[in-house]
CSV table of C-alpha atoms and ligand atoms in Angstrom, one decimal:
chain,number,residue,atom,x,y,z
Y,1,MET,CA,-13.4,-22.3,14.3
Y,2,CYS,CA,-12.0,-18.9,14.6
Y,3,GLY,CA,-8.9,-16.8,15.0
Y,4,VAL,CA,-8.5,-14.2,17.8
Y,5,PHE,CA,-5.9,-11.5,18.4
Y,6,GLY,CA,-5.4,-8.8,20.9
Y,7,VAL,CA,-2.8,-6.1,21.7
Y,8,TYR,CA,-2.3,-3.4,24.4
Y,9,SER,CA,0.1,-0.5,23.5
Y,10,ARG,CA,0.2,3.2,24.3
Y,11,ASP,CA,2.5,4.1,21.4
Y,12,ARG,CA,1.8,1.6,18.6
Y,13,ASP,CA,-1.0,1.6,16.1
Y,14,VAL,CA,-3.0,-1.2,17.8
Y,15,ALA,CA,-5.7,-1.5,15.0
Y,16,ARG,CA,-3.0,-1.9,12.3
Y,17,LEU,CA,-1.1,-4.5,14.4
Y,18,THR,CA,-4.4,-6.4,14.9
Y,19,TYR,CA,-5.1,-6.2,11.1
Y,20,PHE,CA,-1.8,-8.0,10.4
Y,21,GLY,CA,-2.4,-10.4,13.2
Y,22,LEU,CA,-5.8,-11.3,11.7
Y,23,PHE,CA,-4.2,-11.6,8.3
Y,24,ALA,CA,-2.0,-14.3,9.6
Y,25,LEU,CA,-5.0,-16.0,11.2
Y,26,GLN,CA,-7.1,-15.9,8.0
Y,27,HIS,CA,-6.9,-19.7,7.7
Y,28,ARG,CA,-8.9,-20.0,10.9
Y,29,GLY,CA,-11.9,-18.1,9.5
Y,30,GLN,CA,-12.8,-16.7,6.2
Y,31,GLU,CA,-16.4,-15.7,6.7
Y,32,SER,CA,-16.2,-12.4,8.6
Y,33,ALA,CA,-13.5,-10.3,10.2
Y,34,GLY,CA,-13.7,-7.6,12.8
Y,35,ILE,CA,-11.6,-5.3,15.1
Y,36,ALA,CA,-12.7,-3.5,18.2
Y,37,VAL,CA,-10.5,-0.8,19.9
Y,38,ALA,CA,-10.8,1.2,23.1
Y,39,GLU,CA,-9.5,4.8,23.5
Y,40,SER,CA,-9.7,6.0,27.1
Y,41,GLY,CA,-12.3,3.3,27.7
Y,42,HIS,CA,-14.5,4.2,24.8
Y,43,VAL,CA,-15.1,1.2,22.5
Y,44,THR,CA,-15.4,1.3,18.7
Y,45,ALA,CA,-15.8,-1.8,16.5
Y,46,VAL,CA,-15.8,-2.5,12.8
Y,47,ARG,CA,-16.8,-5.9,11.5
Y,48,ASP,CA,-18.2,-7.3,8.3
Y,49,MET,CA,-18.5,-10.3,6.1
Y,50,GLY,CA,-15.5,-11.3,4.0
Y,51,LEU,CA,-11.7,-11.7,4.2
Y,52,VAL,CA,-9.6,-9.4,6.4
Y,53,PRO,CA,-8.4,-7.3,3.4
Y,54,GLN,CA,-12.0,-7.1,2.1
Y,55,VAL,CA,-13.3,-5.8,5.4
Y,56,PHE,CA,-10.5,-3.3,6.2
Y,57,ASP,CA,-8.8,-0.5,4.3
Y,58,GLU,CA,-6.5,2.4,5.4
Y,59,GLU,CA,-9.5,4.6,6.0
Y,60,LYS,CA,-11.3,2.1,8.3
Y,61,LEU,CA,-8.1,1.4,10.2
Y,62,ALA,CA,-7.4,5.1,10.7
Y,63,ALA,CA,-10.9,5.4,12.3
Y,64,LEU,CA,-9.9,2.9,15.0
Y,65,PRO,CA,-7.6,4.8,17.4
Y,66,GLY,CA,-6.9,3.5,20.8
Y,67,GLU,CA,-4.5,1.9,23.2
Y,68,VAL,CA,-6.1,-1.6,23.1
Y,69,ALA,CA,-7.5,-3.6,20.3
Y,70,ILE,CA,-8.9,-7.1,19.7
Y,71,GLY,CA,-9.8,-8.9,16.5
Y,72,HIS,CA,-11.5,-11.9,15.1
Y,73,THR,CA,-11.8,-14.0,12.0
Y,74,ARG,CA,-14.8,-16.3,11.8
Y,75,TYR,CA,-15.5,-19.6,10.3
Y,76,SER,CA,-18.5,-21.8,10.1
Y,77,THR,CA,-19.7,-24.4,7.6
Y,78,THR,CA,-23.4,-24.5,8.5
Y,79,GLY,CA,-25.8,-21.6,8.3
Y,80,GLY,CA,-25.4,-18.6,10.4
Y,81,VAL,CA,-23.4,-16.7,7.8
Y,82,HIS,CA,-24.8,-13.4,8.9
Y,83,TRP,CA,-23.4,-10.0,9.6
Y,84,SER,CA,-25.0,-10.3,13.1
Y,85,ASN,CA,-22.7,-13.2,13.9
Y,86,ALA,CA,-19.5,-11.3,13.0
Y,87,GLN,CA,-17.2,-10.6,16.0
Y,88,PRO,CA,-15.9,-8.9,18.1
Y,89,LEU,CA,-19.3,-8.4,19.6
Y,90,VAL,CA,-20.0,-5.5,21.8
Y,91,HIS,CA,-22.4,-5.9,24.8
Y,92,HIS,CA,-23.5,-3.0,27.0
Y,93,GLY,CA,-24.2,-4.3,30.5
Y,94,ARG,CA,-25.2,-2.8,33.8
Y,95,ALA,CA,-21.7,-2.7,35.1
Y,96,ARG,CA,-19.6,-2.1,31.9
Y,97,THR,CA,-19.3,-2.4,28.1
Y,98,VAL,CA,-17.5,-5.5,26.9
Y,99,ALA,CA,-16.1,-6.2,23.4
Y,100,LEU,CA,-15.3,-9.8,23.0
Y,101,ALA,CA,-14.0,-12.3,20.5
Y,102,HIS,CA,-14.4,-16.1,21.0
Y,103,ASN,CA,-12.8,-19.2,19.5
Y,104,GLY,CA,-14.4,-22.4,20.6
Y,105,ASN,CA,-17.9,-23.5,21.4
Y,106,LEU,CA,-19.8,-23.9,24.7
Y,107,VAL,CA,-21.3,-27.2,25.3
Y,108,ASP,CA,-24.4,-26.1,27.1
Y,109,PRO,CA,-24.9,-22.4,27.5
Y,110,ALA,CA,-28.6,-22.8,28.1
Y,111,ALA,CA,-28.5,-22.5,31.9
Y,112,ALA,CA,-26.4,-19.4,31.9
Y,113,ARG,CA,-28.5,-17.9,29.2
Y,114,ASP,CA,-31.8,-18.6,31.1
Y,115,GLU,CA,-30.3,-17.1,34.3
Y,116,LEU,CA,-29.3,-13.9,32.4
Y,117,LEU,CA,-32.8,-13.6,30.8
Y,118,ALA,CA,-34.4,-14.1,34.2
Y,119,ASP,CA,-32.2,-11.3,35.5
Y,120,GLY,CA,-33.6,-9.0,32.9
Y,121,VAL,CA,-30.5,-9.0,30.6
Y,122,ARG,CA,-31.4,-8.5,27.0
Y,123,LEU,CA,-29.7,-10.8,24.6
Y,124,ALA,CA,-29.7,-9.8,20.9
Y,125,SER,CA,-28.6,-13.2,19.6
Y,126,THR,CA,-28.7,-16.9,20.4
Y,127,SER,CA,-24.9,-17.1,20.4
Y,128,ASP,CA,-22.9,-18.6,23.2
Y,129,THR,CA,-20.4,-15.7,22.8
Y,130,GLU,CA,-23.0,-13.1,23.8
Y,131,VAL,CA,-23.7,-15.1,26.9
Y,132,ILE,CA,-20.1,-14.9,28.0
Y,133,ALA,CA,-20.0,-11.1,27.2
Y,134,ALA,CA,-23.2,-10.5,29.1
Y,135,LEU,CA,-22.0,-12.4,32.2
Y,136,VAL,CA,-18.9,-10.2,32.4
Y,137,ALA,CA,-20.8,-6.9,31.5
Y,138,ARG,CA,-23.3,-7.3,34.3
Y,139,ASP,CA,-20.9,-8.0,37.1
Y,140,PRO,CA,-19.9,-5.0,39.1
Y,141,ALA,CA,-16.7,-6.7,40.5
Y,142,PRO,CA,-13.3,-5.8,39.1
Y,143,VAL,CA,-13.0,-7.2,35.6
Y,144,ALA,CA,-10.7,-10.1,36.4
Y,145,ASP,CA,-13.1,-11.2,39.2
Y,146,ALA,CA,-16.1,-10.8,36.8
Y,147,VAL,CA,-14.4,-13.0,34.2
Y,148,ALA,CA,-13.5,-15.6,36.8
Y,149,ARG,CA,-17.0,-15.7,38.0
Y,150,ALA,CA,-18.3,-16.1,34.4
Y,151,MET,CA,-15.8,-18.9,33.7
Y,152,ARG,CA,-17.2,-20.9,36.6
Y,153,CYS,CA,-20.6,-20.9,34.8
Y,154,LEU,CA,-19.2,-22.0,31.4
Y,155,GLU,CA,-18.5,-25.5,30.0
Y,156,GLY,CA,-16.9,-26.3,26.7
Y,157,ALA,CA,-14.2,-24.7,24.7
Y,158,TYR,CA,-13.3,-21.1,24.9
Y,159,SER,CA,-10.2,-19.1,24.1
Y,160,ILE,CA,-11.2,-15.5,24.4
Y,161,VAL,CA,-9.8,-12.0,24.0
Y,162,ALA,CA,-11.9,-9.1,25.3
Y,163,ILE,CA,-11.8,-5.4,26.1
Y,164,ALA,CA,-13.4,-4.2,29.3
Y,165,ASP,CA,-12.7,-1.1,31.4
Y,166,GLY,CA,-10.1,-0.1,28.9
Y,167,VAL,CA,-8.1,-3.3,29.8
Y,168,LEU,CA,-7.1,-6.2,27.4
Y,169,VAL,CA,-8.4,-9.5,28.9
Y,170,ALA,CA,-7.8,-13.0,27.8
Y,171,PHE,CA,-9.0,-16.3,29.2
Y,172,ARG,CA,-9.1,-19.9,28.3
Y,173,ASP,CA,-11.2,-22.9,29.4
Y,174,PRO,CA,-9.8,-25.2,32.0
Y,175,HIS,CA,-9.0,-28.0,29.5
Y,176,GLY,CA,-7.2,-25.6,27.1
Y,177,ILE,CA,-9.1,-27.1,24.1
Y,178,ARG,CA,-8.3,-24.2,21.7
Y,179,PRO,CA,-4.9,-22.6,21.6
Y,180,LEU,CA,-4.1,-19.1,22.9
Y,181,THR,CA,-0.7,-17.7,23.3
Y,182,LEU,CA,1.1,-14.6,24.6
Y,183,GLY,CA,3.9,-12.6,23.0
Y,184,ARG,CA,5.8,-9.4,23.5
Y,185,ILE,CA,6.8,-6.6,21.2
Y,186,GLY,CA,9.2,-4.4,23.2
Y,187,GLU,CA,7.4,-3.6,26.4
Y,188,ASP,CA,4.0,-4.4,24.9
Y,189,TRP,CA,1.9,-7.5,25.1
Y,190,VAL,CA,0.2,-9.4,22.3
Y,191,ILE,CA,-2.3,-12.3,22.5
Y,192,ALA,CA,-3.1,-14.6,19.5
Y,193,SER,CA,-4.6,-17.9,18.6
Y,194,GLU,CA,-1.4,-19.1,17.0
Y,195,THR,CA,2.3,-18.2,17.1
Y,196,CYS,CA,2.2,-17.4,13.3
Y,197,ALA,CA,0.3,-14.2,14.3
Y,198,LEU,CA,3.0,-13.3,16.8
Y,199,ASP,CA,5.7,-13.8,14.1
Y,200,ILE,CA,3.9,-11.5,11.6
Y,201,VAL,CA,3.9,-8.5,13.9
Y,202,GLY,CA,7.4,-9.1,15.2
Y,203,ALA,CA,6.4,-10.3,18.6
Y,204,ASP,CA,8.5,-12.8,20.6
Y,205,PRO,CA,6.6,-15.8,21.9
Y,206,VAL,CA,6.5,-15.8,25.7
Y,207,ARG,CA,4.1,-18.6,26.8
Y,208,ASP,CA,0.6,-19.9,26.3
Y,209,VAL,CA,-2.3,-18.6,28.3
Y,210,ARG,CA,-2.8,-21.5,30.8
Y,211,PRO,CA,-6.0,-23.5,30.9
Y,212,GLY,CA,-8.3,-21.9,33.5
Y,213,GLU,CA,-6.2,-18.8,33.6
Y,214,VAL,CA,-7.4,-15.2,33.1
Y,215,VAL,CA,-4.8,-12.6,32.1
Y,216,TRP,CA,-5.3,-8.9,31.9
Y,217,ILE,CA,-3.1,-6.3,30.5
Y,218,ASP,CA,-3.2,-2.6,31.4
Y,219,GLU,CA,-0.7,0.3,31.5
Y,220,THR,CA,1.1,-1.4,34.4
Y,221,GLY,CA,1.7,-4.6,32.4
Y,222,LEU,CA,0.5,-8.2,32.5
Y,223,HIS,CA,-1.5,-9.6,35.5
Y,224,SER,CA,-2.7,-13.2,35.9
Y,225,ALA,CA,-5.0,-15.2,38.1
Y,226,THR,CA,-6.2,-18.8,38.1
Y,227,ALA,CA,-9.9,-18.4,37.6
Y,228,VAL,CA,-10.8,-22.0,37.6
Y,229,PRO,CA,-8.5,-24.9,38.5
Y,230,GLU,CA,-6.8,-26.5,35.5
Y,231,ARG,CA,-8.3,-29.7,34.4
Y,232,ARG,CA,-6.9,-32.6,32.3
Y,233,SER,CA,-5.2,-30.9,29.4
Y,234,ALA,CA,-7.2,-31.5,26.2
Y,235,LEU,CA,-5.7,-29.4,23.4
Y,236,CYS,CA,-7.5,-30.3,20.2
Y,237,ILE,CA,-5.4,-32.7,18.2
Y,238,PHE,CA,-7.2,-31.7,15.0
Y,239,GLU,CA,-5.3,-28.4,15.3
Y,240,GLN,CA,-2.1,-30.4,14.7
Y,241,VAL,CA,-3.7,-32.5,12.0
Y,242,TYR,CA,-5.4,-29.8,9.9
Y,243,PHE,CA,-6.5,-26.6,11.4
Y,244,ALA,CA,-3.4,-24.7,12.6
Y,245,ARG,CA,-1.0,-23.1,10.2
Y,246,PRO,CA,2.1,-25.3,9.7
Y,247,ASP,CA,4.5,-22.6,10.7
Y,248,SER,CA,2.8,-22.2,14.1
Y,249,ARG,CA,4.0,-24.0,17.3
Y,250,LEU,CA,1.4,-25.7,19.4
Y,251,GLY,CA,2.2,-27.1,22.8
Y,252,GLY,CA,5.9,-26.7,22.0
Y,253,THR,CA,5.7,-28.6,18.7
Y,254,GLU,CA,6.1,-27.1,15.3
Y,255,VAL,CA,2.9,-28.1,13.4
Y,256,HIS,CA,4.7,-28.7,10.1
Y,257,ALA,CA,7.2,-31.1,11.7
Y,258,ALA,CA,4.4,-33.0,13.4
Y,259,ARG,CA,2.6,-33.4,10.1
Y,260,VAL,CA,5.7,-34.6,8.4
Y,261,ARG,CA,6.1,-37.2,11.1
Y,262,MET,CA,2.4,-38.2,10.6
Y,263,GLY,CA,3.3,-38.9,7.0
Y,264,GLU,CA,6.4,-40.9,7.9
Y,265,ARG,CA,4.4,-43.0,10.3
Y,266,LEU,CA,1.7,-43.5,7.7
Y,267,ALA,CA,4.3,-44.8,5.3
Y,268,GLU,CA,5.4,-47.4,7.9
Y,269,GLU,CA,1.8,-48.4,8.8
Y,270,ALA,CA,0.5,-48.5,5.2
Y,271,PRO,CA,3.1,-48.8,2.5
Y,272,ALA,CA,2.2,-48.7,-1.2
Y,273,ASP,CA,3.9,-49.9,-4.3
Y,274,ALA,CA,3.8,-46.7,-6.5
Y,275,ASP,CA,5.7,-44.4,-8.8
Y,276,LEU,CA,5.2,-41.1,-7.0
Y,277,VAL,CA,3.8,-39.5,-3.8
Y,278,MET,CA,1.7,-36.4,-4.2
Y,279,SER,CA,-0.4,-34.4,-1.9
Y,280,ILE,CA,-3.8,-32.8,-2.0
Y,281,PRO,CA,-2.6,-29.2,-1.5
Y,282,ASP,CA,-2.1,-27.4,0.7
Y,283,SER,CA,-3.1,-29.2,3.9
Y,284,GLY,CA,-1.9,-32.6,2.7
Y,285,THR,CA,1.6,-31.5,1.7
Y,286,PRO,CA,3.7,-31.9,4.9
Y,287,ALA,CA,2.4,-35.4,5.4
Y,288,ALA,CA,3.1,-36.3,1.7
Y,289,ILE,CA,6.6,-35.1,2.2
Y,290,GLY,CA,7.0,-37.3,5.2
Y,291,PHE,CA,5.5,-40.3,3.4
Y,292,ALA,CA,7.9,-39.8,0.5
Y,293,LYS,CA,10.8,-39.5,2.8
Y,294,ARG,CA,10.1,-42.7,4.7
Y,295,SER,CA,9.0,-44.8,1.7
Y,296,GLY,CA,11.7,-43.6,-0.7
Y,297,ILE,CA,9.1,-43.0,-3.4
Y,298,PRO,CA,9.7,-39.6,-5.0
Y,299,TYR,CA,7.5,-36.6,-4.0
Y,300,GLU,CA,6.0,-34.8,-7.0
Y,301,GLU,CA,3.3,-32.2,-7.5
Y,302,GLY,CA,0.2,-33.6,-9.2
Y,303,LEU,CA,-2.5,-31.1,-8.6
Y,304,ILE,CA,-2.3,-27.3,-9.0
Y,305,LYS,CA,-4.5,-25.4,-6.6
Y,306,ASN,CA,-5.9,-22.0,-7.2
Y,307,ARG,CA,-5.2,-20.3,-3.9
Y,308,TYR,CA,-7.4,-17.3,-4.5
Y,309,ILE,CA,-10.8,-18.9,-3.8
Y,310,GLY,CA,-12.1,-17.3,-0.7
Y,311,ARG,CA,-15.5,-18.0,0.9
Y,312,THR,CA,-16.9,-14.9,-0.6
Y,313,PHE,CA,-16.0,-16.2,-4.0
Y,314,ILE,CA,-18.7,-15.4,-6.6
Y,315,GLN,CA,-21.0,-18.4,-6.9
Y,316,PRO,CA,-20.5,-20.2,-10.2
Y,317,ASP,CA,-23.5,-20.7,-12.5
Y,318,ASP,CA,-24.8,-24.3,-13.1
Y,319,GLU,CA,-22.5,-24.9,-16.1
Y,320,LEU,CA,-19.5,-23.9,-14.0
Y,321,ARG,CA,-20.7,-25.8,-11.0
Y,322,ARG,CA,-20.6,-29.0,-13.0
Y,323,GLN,CA,-16.9,-28.4,-13.2
Y,324,GLY,CA,-17.0,-28.7,-9.4
Y,325,ILE,CA,-13.6,-29.0,-7.8
Y,326,ARG,CA,-11.9,-27.9,-11.1
Y,327,LEU,CA,-12.4,-24.4,-9.8
Y,328,LYS,CA,-9.9,-25.2,-7.1
Y,329,PHE,CA,-7.8,-28.1,-8.5
Y,330,ASN,CA,-6.4,-29.0,-11.9
Y,331,PRO,CA,-4.2,-32.2,-12.5
Y,332,LEU,CA,-0.9,-32.2,-14.3
Y,333,ALA,CA,-0.5,-34.1,-17.5
Y,334,GLU,CA,2.5,-36.1,-16.1
Y,335,LEU,CA,0.2,-38.2,-13.9
Y,336,ALA,CA,-0.9,-40.3,-17.0
Y,337,GLY,CA,0.0,-43.9,-16.7
Y,338,ARG,CA,1.5,-43.6,-13.2
Y,339,ARG,CA,0.8,-45.3,-9.9
Y,340,LEU,CA,0.0,-42.6,-7.4
Y,341,VAL,CA,0.2,-42.4,-3.6
Y,342,VAL,CA,-2.1,-39.5,-2.8
Y,343,VAL,CA,-1.8,-38.1,0.7
Y,344,ASP,CA,-4.4,-35.9,2.4
Y,345,ASP,CA,-4.9,-34.9,6.1
Y,346,THR,CA,-8.5,-36.0,6.5
Y,347,ILE,CA,-11.7,-37.3,5.0
Y,348,VAL,CA,-14.7,-35.6,6.5
Y,349,ARG,CA,-17.7,-36.0,4.2
Y,350,GLY,CA,-15.7,-37.7,1.5
Y,351,ASN,CA,-17.1,-35.7,-1.3
Y,352,THR,CA,-14.0,-33.8,-2.2
Y,353,THR,CA,-11.9,-36.9,-1.9
Y,354,ARG,CA,-14.2,-38.9,-4.2
Y,355,ALA,CA,-14.2,-36.1,-6.8
Y,356,LEU,CA,-10.4,-35.8,-6.7
Y,357,VAL,CA,-9.9,-39.5,-7.1
Y,358,GLN,CA,-12.1,-39.4,-10.1
Y,359,MET,CA,-10.2,-36.4,-11.5
Y,360,LEU,CA,-6.9,-38.3,-11.1
Y,361,PHE,CA,-8.1,-41.3,-12.9
Y,362,GLY,CA,-9.5,-38.9,-15.5
Y,363,ALA,CA,-6.0,-37.5,-15.9
Y,364,GLY,CA,-4.8,-41.1,-16.8
Y,365,ALA,CA,-3.5,-42.3,-13.4
Y,366,ALA,CA,-3.0,-46.1,-13.4
Y,367,GLU,CA,-3.6,-46.5,-9.7
Y,368,VAL,CA,-4.7,-44.1,-6.9
Y,369,HIS,CA,-3.6,-45.2,-3.4
Y,370,VAL,CA,-5.1,-42.8,-1.0
Y,371,ARG,CA,-3.3,-42.3,2.4
Y,372,ILE,CA,-4.9,-40.2,5.1
Y,373,SER,CA,-2.6,-38.8,7.8
Y,374,SER,CA,-5.2,-39.0,10.6
Y,375,PRO,CA,-7.5,-41.7,11.8
Y,376,PRO,CA,-11.1,-42.0,10.4
Y,377,ILE,CA,-13.3,-39.2,11.8
Y,378,VAL,CA,-16.2,-41.0,13.4
Y,379,SER,CA,-17.8,-38.5,15.7
Y,380,PRO,CA,-18.6,-34.7,15.7
Y,381,CYS,CA,-16.7,-31.9,17.3
Y,382,PHE,CA,-18.6,-30.1,20.1
Y,383,TYR,CA,-15.8,-27.6,20.6
Y,384,GLY,CA,-15.9,-25.3,17.6
Y,385,ILE,CA,-14.8,-27.2,14.6
Y,386,ASP,CA,-18.0,-27.4,12.5
Y,387,MET,CA,-17.2,-30.7,10.9
Y,388,ALA,CA,-20.6,-32.3,10.3
Y,389,GLU,CA,-23.2,-34.3,12.0
Y,390,GLU,CA,-22.3,-37.9,12.7
Y,391,ASP,CA,-24.4,-39.2,9.9
Y,392,GLU,CA,-22.6,-37.0,7.4
Y,393,LEU,CA,-19.2,-38.2,8.4
Y,394,ALA,CA,-18.1,-40.6,5.7
Y,395,ALA,CA,-16.3,-42.9,8.2
Y,396,ALA,CA,-18.9,-42.9,10.9
Y,397,HIS,CA,-20.7,-46.0,9.7
Y,398,ARG,CA,-18.4,-47.5,7.0
Y,399,SER,CA,-15.7,-50.1,7.1
Y,400,ASN,CA,-12.4,-49.2,5.5
Y,401,GLU,CA,-13.4,-51.3,2.4
Y,402,GLU,CA,-16.7,-49.5,2.2
Y,403,MET,CA,-14.9,-46.2,2.5
Y,404,ARG,CA,-12.4,-47.2,-0.3
Y,405,GLU,CA,-15.3,-48.0,-2.5
Y,406,HIS,CA,-17.1,-44.8,-1.6
Y,407,ILE,CA,-14.2,-42.7,-2.8
Y,408,GLY,CA,-13.3,-45.0,-5.7
Y,409,ALA,CA,-9.6,-45.4,-4.8
Y,410,THR,CA,-7.3,-48.4,-5.6
Y,411,SER,CA,-6.5,-48.6,-1.9
Y,412,LEU,CA,-7.2,-46.5,1.2
Y,413,HIS,CA,-5.5,-46.4,4.6
Y,414,HIS,CA,-5.7,-44.0,7.6
Y,415,LEU,CA,-3.1,-43.4,10.2
Y,416,SER,CA,-3.7,-45.1,13.5
Y,417,VAL,CA,-4.6,-43.1,16.6
Y,418,ASP,CA,-1.3,-44.1,18.2
Y,419,GLY,CA,0.6,-43.1,15.1
Y,420,MET,CA,-1.0,-39.7,15.1
Y,421,GLN,CA,-0.5,-39.2,18.8
Y,422,SER,CA,3.2,-40.1,18.7
Y,423,ALA,CA,3.8,-37.8,15.7
Y,424,THR,CA,2.6,-34.8,17.8
Y,425,ARG,CA,5.1,-35.7,20.6
Y,426,MET,CA,2.4,-34.7,23.1
Y,427,PRO,CA,1.8,-37.0,26.0
Y,428,ASP,CA,-1.1,-39.5,25.7
Y,429,GLY,CA,-4.1,-38.2,27.5
Y,430,SER,CA,-3.0,-34.5,27.1
Y,431,VAL,CA,-5.2,-33.9,24.0
Y,432,CYS,CA,-8.8,-34.0,22.9
Y,433,ARG,CA,-9.2,-36.5,20.1
Y,434,GLY,CA,-12.9,-37.1,20.5
Y,435,CYS,CA,-13.6,-36.8,16.7
Y,436,PHE,CA,-11.4,-39.9,16.3
Y,437,THR,CA,-12.3,-41.9,19.4
Y,438,ARG,CA,-15.7,-40.7,20.6
Y,439,THR,CA,-14.1,-39.9,24.0
Y,440,TYR,CA,-14.5,-36.2,25.1
Y,441,PRO,CA,-12.9,-34.2,27.9
Y,442,THR,CA,-16.2,-32.6,29.0
Y,443,ARG,CA,-19.8,-33.5,29.3
Y,444,ILE,CA,-21.3,-33.5,25.8
Y,445,PRO,CA,-24.7,-32.1,25.1
Y,446,ASN,CA,-27.5,-34.7,25.3
Y,447,ALA,CA,-29.6,-35.3,22.2
Y,448,ALA,CA,-32.2,-32.7,23.2
Y,449,ASN,CA,-29.6,-30.0,23.7
Y,450,LEU,CA,-27.9,-30.9,20.6
Y,451,ALA,CA,-31.0,-30.5,18.5
Y,452,LYS,CA,-31.3,-27.0,20.0
Y,453,LEU,CA,-27.7,-26.3,19.4
Y,454,ARG,CA,-28.2,-26.9,15.7
Y,455,PHE,CA,-30.2,-23.7,15.7
Y,456,GLU,CA,-28.6,-21.8,18.4
Y,457,LYS,CA,-24.9,-22.6,18.0
Y,458,THR,CA,-22.8,-19.8,16.8
Y,459,PRO,CA,-19.6,-21.6,15.8
Y,460,ALA,CA,-16.8,-19.5,17.1
C,1,5GP,P1,-14.0,-34.5,2.0
C,1,5GP,O1,-13.4,-35.5,1.1
C,1,5GP,O2,-14.3,-35.0,3.3
C,1,5GP,O3,-15.2,-33.8,1.3
C,1,5GP,O4,-12.9,-33.3,2.1
C,1,5GP,C1,-11.7,-33.6,2.6
C,1,5GP,C2,-10.8,-32.3,2.5
C,1,5GP,O5,-11.4,-31.3,3.4
C,1,5GP,C3,-9.4,-32.5,3.0
C,1,5GP,O6,-8.6,-32.0,1.9
C,1,5GP,C4,-9.2,-31.7,4.2
C,1,5GP,O7,-8.0,-31.0,4.2
C,1,5GP,C5,-10.4,-30.7,4.2
C,1,5GP,N1,-10.9,-30.4,5.5
C,1,5GP,C6,-10.7,-31.1,6.7
C,1,5GP,N2,-11.3,-30.5,7.7
C,1,5GP,C7,-11.9,-29.4,7.2
C,1,5GP,C8,-12.7,-28.3,7.7
C,1,5GP,O8,-13.0,-28.3,8.9
C,1,5GP,N3,-13.1,-27.3,6.9
C,1,5GP,C9,-12.7,-27.4,5.5
C,1,5GP,N4,-13.2,-26.4,4.7
C,1,5GP,N5,-12.0,-28.3,5.0
C,1,5GP,C10,-11.6,-29.3,5.8
C,2,MG,MG1,-7.2,-30.2,2.3
């Protein structure tokens, strides 16, 4: 998963705007951050491991002048935490230089990759992102045509911002799996993964980049073309459940409100007899509020979360490691003797949930009723959320009772697929919910390709 941002402006400080855009998209990726600018067509990029404020300071931003900028925050959970995977990446091709930032994951980049290699193109990495950049950089056609041609060779999820020929370009896969939205500051155009990044720079939301659309922004304004015909809409429902920031709007729905409705619906589907409703902060909080509202059981805080743990957090020594999740969460004394409804958004591997349940009993809780505001995750994501392999997913091969036992809770219930869908207020069949249903909007890689992807995949 990743966050992307882009801006074209002749009179604003585009690198600084991008910095703040990325700051609002930090939740989408905490491993590395980068900004590329172009001044009169000349591209400069700065990228490094760490959080946005760790990578950039005044001096670095001042060294990034230009009229167009793109930025990226990167997230991955498995391997590949290398500087060489930081984006935006810059690829010098026969026809042009392309700086590019990608959110998503291609399903099977191998064919396009082999074709590029056969054509003598040198690829520095095994990343699918470089394949996309190389396809555009090699093509002598005008940039929008080059992008359109590249899009016809790609399958999977991609929401992309790029700089080519001094122009800001953005394009999105024909299913629109990852979000990408357009905004305006005065006469200038801004592009971002989520509306919260438009809000932070004072941009007014205009519309989403349409699935299959390529837009390009130059000194004459915004231009658009349909590069590939729009397919069945398949916006990732996990964005609504967990990934997007609650103050963003996705497909016209405020994410926070959707999560509150998931909690309300959960209270209807799986009520509990308890003294208080609490959340696993922060991601479980909107649904816990909804659960409390609908059940009439008071909402209280039960766990205090340390919010300053980034991914570049200094690794604890063994003694501290035994404290495990206490680095992140500490329970309040008032839980003692009480029956808790504990609401979280998802169980992935189940390890955090099990440790938290244990911690709550350790704090003296009488009962711990775990309520999850999404259905059981039973299948991997092939589109850029690096959840886990199927075998690592706690719910993939367990019944609800086995899951309950696994996490050690008094009771456990998940929201139904229908309940989740109706809470988003998005039409049935307009989303991807493959991780919950095993039904995907595209071809998925076969076992052989998947094994290869394990090495080659660069989560966007
Ligand atoms: P588990 O019990 O599966 O180990 O962890 C569940 C917790 O992980 C939940 O609080 C949920 O909010 C969080 N979570 C869900 N999806 C992701 C993800 O993609 N990345 C990270 N870092 N946390 C996640
Ligand atoms: Mg969470």
